[in-house]
Amino acid sequence: MAVCKQYCFSLVFMTFLYVTCTLAANAQYNVESYGAKPDGKTDSTKAFMAAWTAACASTSPATINVPSGRFLLGSAITFGGQTCKSKAIRVSGVSIVGGTLDAKGAALWSCKSSSKSCPDGAGTLAFYNSNNVVIDGLSSQNSQKFHIRIESCHNAKLQGVKVSAAGNSPNTDGIHVQSSTGVTILNSHIGTGDDCISIGPGNSNLWIENIACGPGHGISIGSLGWKEQEAGVQNVTVKTATFTGTQNGLRIKTWARPSNGFVKNVVFQHAVMSNVKHPIIIDQNYCPNNQNCPHQGSGVKISNIKYKDIHGTSATQVAMTFECSKTQPCRGITLDDVNLTYKNHPAQASCSNAGGTSSGSVTPASCL
Ligand SMILES: *[C@@H]1O[C@H](CO)[C@@H](O)[C@H](O)[C@H]1NC(C)=O
Ligand SMILES: *[C@@H]1O[C@H](CO)[C@@H](O)[C@H](O)[C@H]1NC(C)=O
């Protein structure tokens, strides 16, 4: 399951986890041989930690095996802080089926909102450098930070995932995908305080289908372009999604800084917006507090982005915003069959440095 580096895996009180594993021809570390009991009653926290420590001390590739069953992780466990000896620590063919992870993040959220100095907190479940991961029917609640993180993975399938956290909880992204290929996210319901799904740099061939998002900040490609040298995002499909009361619907967001990053070949299709502040938005001027980037243009090149069959209601007058980079204008945006209204009237569109075409019926009228 979760893998080292500075990652913290924290599961707090009364967490039940059903896990099954298959294959892997490298060193095996089975949590049961470290004393974990798949009975749903015995606190297996220490066993998970011990398996983790052993695997991380391995100089050859290691796999942490969690047999099928129900494991109670009765107190906070943190995997990480140590550097694994083998850089090749990875999981392969791991499935996590069912179960609920509850990280009880509310105390940390309220600390953060009171602007005291607070611990950073930890994500709940993360996979790094892993192939053929399956997460099926898993619920994750109240993470201190990101609920589920998929990074540097190849072929991951997440389906029937449920994420829930308060709409004002900070930095609690539902599913974050980064530097990965072949990730599929299906049939999932995500309500949280940050992005329902966030798509970081270096992703290709990502397929997202049948998602209900809200509350939250929508499905976001970004933030991208913080680094000058950054891998791009390509071949992303988001198909059949509903957004309810969210800050954004379909968003692409880049820092207003020099970068060689890019976003290309993206299809957003069949989305229903319900009272969404920014149903369609490209924002290339992201520069919170005007720090480290005022007056700069984003270097991220955005091209070939298709919006097709996007309907519903906007919570603000401007439902479609293409605020592209002054140094790298967006190219090849296409709009086809869009109808977004604001208070029962056509909403508005706003463009800068954005090029493309529209076809079919498009309301508000395209400003491309
Ligand atoms: C993106 O999709 C195209 C068309 O399906 C394919 O030819 C290309 O190899 C894909 N790119 C990557 C990086 O997989
Ligand atoms: C857009 O949607 C509104 C609300 O459903 C509807 O009244 C209007 O006729 C639609 N406009 C177009 C051009 O389809």
mmCIF file with all atom_site columns, N, CA and C in Angstrom, residues 213-217 242-248 273-277 313 315:
data_model
loop_
_atom_site.group_PDB
_atom_site.id
_atom_site.type_symbol
_atom_site.label_atom_id
_atom_site.label_alt_id
_atom_site.label_comp_id
_atom_site.label_asym_id
_atom_site.label_entity_id
_atom_site.label_seq_id
_atom_site.pdbx_PDB_ins_code
_atom_site.Cartn_x
_atom_site.Cartn_y
_atom_site.Cartn_z
_atom_site.occupancy
_atom_site.B_iso_or_equiv
_atom_site.pdbx_formal_charge
_atom_site.auth_seq_id
_atom_site.auth_comp_id
_atom_site.auth_asym_id
_atom_site.auth_atom_id
_atom_site.pdbx_PDB_model_num
ATOM 1  N N  . CYS A 1 213 ? -19.503 15.951 -8.124  1.00 0.00 ? 213 CYS A N  1
ATOM 2  C CA . CYS A 1 213 ? -18.575 16.803 -7.368  1.00 0.00 ? 213 CYS A CA 1
ATOM 3  C C  . CYS A 1 213 ? -19.347 17.904 -6.658  1.00 0.00 ? 213 CYS A C  1
ATOM 4  N N  . GLY A 1 214 ? -19.151 18.021 -5.367  1.00 0.00 ? 214 GLY A N  1
ATOM 5  C CA . GLY A 1 214 ? -19.728 19.113 -4.620  1.00 0.00 ? 214 GLY A CA 1
ATOM 6  C C  . GLY A 1 214 ? -20.010 18.713 -3.190  1.00 0.00 ? 214 GLY A C  1
ATOM 7  N N  . PRO A 1 215 ? -19.715 19.558 -2.209  1.00 0.00 ? 215 PRO A N  1
ATOM 8  C CA . PRO A 1 215 ? -19.036 20.841 -2.431  1.00 0.00 ? 215 PRO A CA 1
ATOM 9  C C  . PRO A 1 215 ? -17.587 20.625 -2.839  1.00 0.00 ? 215 PRO A C  1
ATOM 10 N N  . GLY A 1 216 ? -16.937 21.719 -3.250  1.00 0.00 ? 216 GLY A N  1
ATOM 11 C CA . GLY A 1 216 ? -15.536 21.600 -3.615  1.00 0.00 ? 216 GLY A CA 1
ATOM 12 C C  . GLY A 1 216 ? -15.166 22.630 -4.661  1.00 0.00 ? 216 GLY A C  1
ATOM 13 N N  . HIS A 1 217 ? -13.962 22.496 -5.173  1.00 0.00 ? 217 HIS A N  1
ATOM 14 C CA . HIS A 1 217 ? -13.458 23.478 -6.133  1.00 0.00 ? 217 HIS A CA 1
ATOM 15 C C  . HIS A 1 217 ? -13.461 22.953 -7.559  1.00 0.00 ? 217 HIS A C  1
ATOM 16 N N  . THR A 1 242 ? -21.252 15.896 -12.759 1.00 0.00 ? 242 THR A N  1
ATOM 17 C CA . THR A 1 242 ? -22.158 16.912 -12.243 1.00 0.00 ? 242 THR A CA 1
ATOM 18 C C  . THR A 1 242 ? -21.423 17.708 -11.173 1.00 0.00 ? 242 THR A C  1
ATOM 19 N N  . PHE A 1 243 ? -21.685 18.995 -11.174 1.00 0.00 ? 243 PHE A N  1
ATOM 20 C CA . PHE A 1 243 ? -21.056 19.888 -10.204 1.00 0.00 ? 243 PHE A CA 1
ATOM 21 C C  . PHE A 1 243 ? -22.175 20.611 -9.470  1.00 0.00 ? 243 PHE A C  1
ATOM 22 N N  . THR A 1 244 ? -22.193 20.493 -8.180  1.00 0.00 ? 244 THR A N  1
ATOM 23 C CA . THR A 1 244 ? -23.279 21.070 -7.402  1.00 0.00 ? 244 THR A CA 1
ATOM 24 C C  . THR A 1 244 ? -22.730 22.047 -6.372  1.00 0.00 ? 244 THR A C  1
ATOM 25 N N  . GLY A 1 245 ? -23.026 23.319 -6.593  1.00 0.00 ? 245 GLY A N  1
ATOM 26 C CA . GLY A 1 245 ? -22.624 24.339 -5.625  1.00 0.00 ? 245 GLY A CA 1
ATOM 27 C C  . GLY A 1 245 ? -21.119 24.484 -5.476  1.00 0.00 ? 245 GLY A C  1
ATOM 28 N N  . THR A 1 246 ? -20.400 24.150 -6.507  1.00 0.00 ? 246 THR A N  1
ATOM 29 C CA . THR A 1 246 ? -18.934 24.186 -6.387  1.00 0.00 ? 246 THR A CA 1
ATOM 30 C C  . THR A 1 246 ? -18.385 25.554 -6.796  1.00 0.00 ? 246 THR A C  1
ATOM 31 N N  . GLN A 1 247 ? -17.141 25.794 -6.413  1.00 0.00 ? 247 GLN A N  1
ATOM 32 C CA . GLN A 1 247 ? -16.493 27.053 -6.792  1.00 0.00 ? 247 GLN A CA 1
ATOM 33 C C  . GLN A 1 247 ? -16.200 27.067 -8.300  1.00 0.00 ? 247 GLN A C  1
ATOM 34 N N  . ASN A 1 248 ? -15.699 25.960 -8.802  1.00 0.00 ? 248 ASN A N  1
ATOM 35 C CA . ASN A 1 248 ? -15.434 25.808 -10.236 1.00 0.00 ? 248 ASN A CA 1
ATOM 36 C C  . ASN A 1 248 ? -16.091 24.535 -10.728 1.00 0.00 ? 248 ASN A C  1
ATOM 37 N N  . MET A 1 273 ? -23.900 21.641 -14.665 1.00 0.00 ? 273 MET A N  1
ATOM 38 C CA . MET A 1 273 ? -23.506 22.572 -13.610 1.00 0.00 ? 273 MET A CA 1
ATOM 39 C C  . MET A 1 273 ? -24.752 22.994 -12.847 1.00 0.00 ? 273 MET A C  1
ATOM 40 N N  . SER A 1 274 ? -24.656 22.999 -11.556 1.00 0.00 ? 274 SER A N  1
ATOM 41 C CA . SER A 1 274 ? -25.778 23.463 -10.769 1.00 0.00 ? 274 SER A CA 1
ATOM 42 C C  . SER A 1 274 ? -25.261 24.498 -9.778  1.00 0.00 ? 274 SER A C  1
ATOM 43 N N  . ASN A 1 275 ? -25.533 25.759 -10.101 1.00 0.00 ? 275 ASN A N  1
ATOM 44 C CA . ASN A 1 275 ? -25.129 26.842 -9.211  1.00 0.00 ? 275 ASN A CA 1
ATOM 45 C C  . ASN A 1 275 ? -23.613 26.842 -8.938  1.00 0.00 ? 275 ASN A C  1
ATOM 46 N N  . VAL A 1 276 ? -22.865 26.822 -10.014 1.00 0.00 ? 276 VAL A N  1
ATOM 47 C CA . VAL A 1 276 ? -21.401 26.770 -9.934  1.00 0.00 ? 276 VAL A CA 1
ATOM 48 C C  . VAL A 1 276 ? -20.842 28.169 -10.216 1.00 0.00 ? 276 VAL A C  1
ATOM 49 N N  . LYS A 1 277 ? -19.907 28.603 -9.382  1.00 0.00 ? 277 LYS A N  1
ATOM 50 C CA . LYS A 1 277 ? -19.396 29.977 -9.545  1.00 0.00 ? 277 LYS A CA 1
ATOM 51 C C  . LYS A 1 277 ? -18.664 30.193 -10.872 1.00 0.00 ? 277 LYS A C  1
ATOM 52 N N  . THR A 1 313 ? -26.405 25.893 -14.616 1.00 0.00 ? 313 THR A N  1
ATOM 53 C CA . THR A 1 313 ? -26.519 27.232 -14.048 1.00 0.00 ? 313 THR A CA 1
ATOM 54 C C  . THR A 1 313 ? -25.215 27.684 -13.402 1.00 0.00 ? 313 THR A C  1
ATOM 55 N N  . ALA A 1 315 ? -23.413 30.462 -10.786 1.00 0.00 ? 315 ALA A N  1
ATOM 56 C CA . ALA A 1 315 ? -23.737 31.274 -9.607  1.00 0.00 ? 315 ALA A CA 1
ATOM 57 C C  . ALA A 1 315 ? -23.193 32.690 -9.748  1.00 0.00 ? 315 ALA A C  1
#
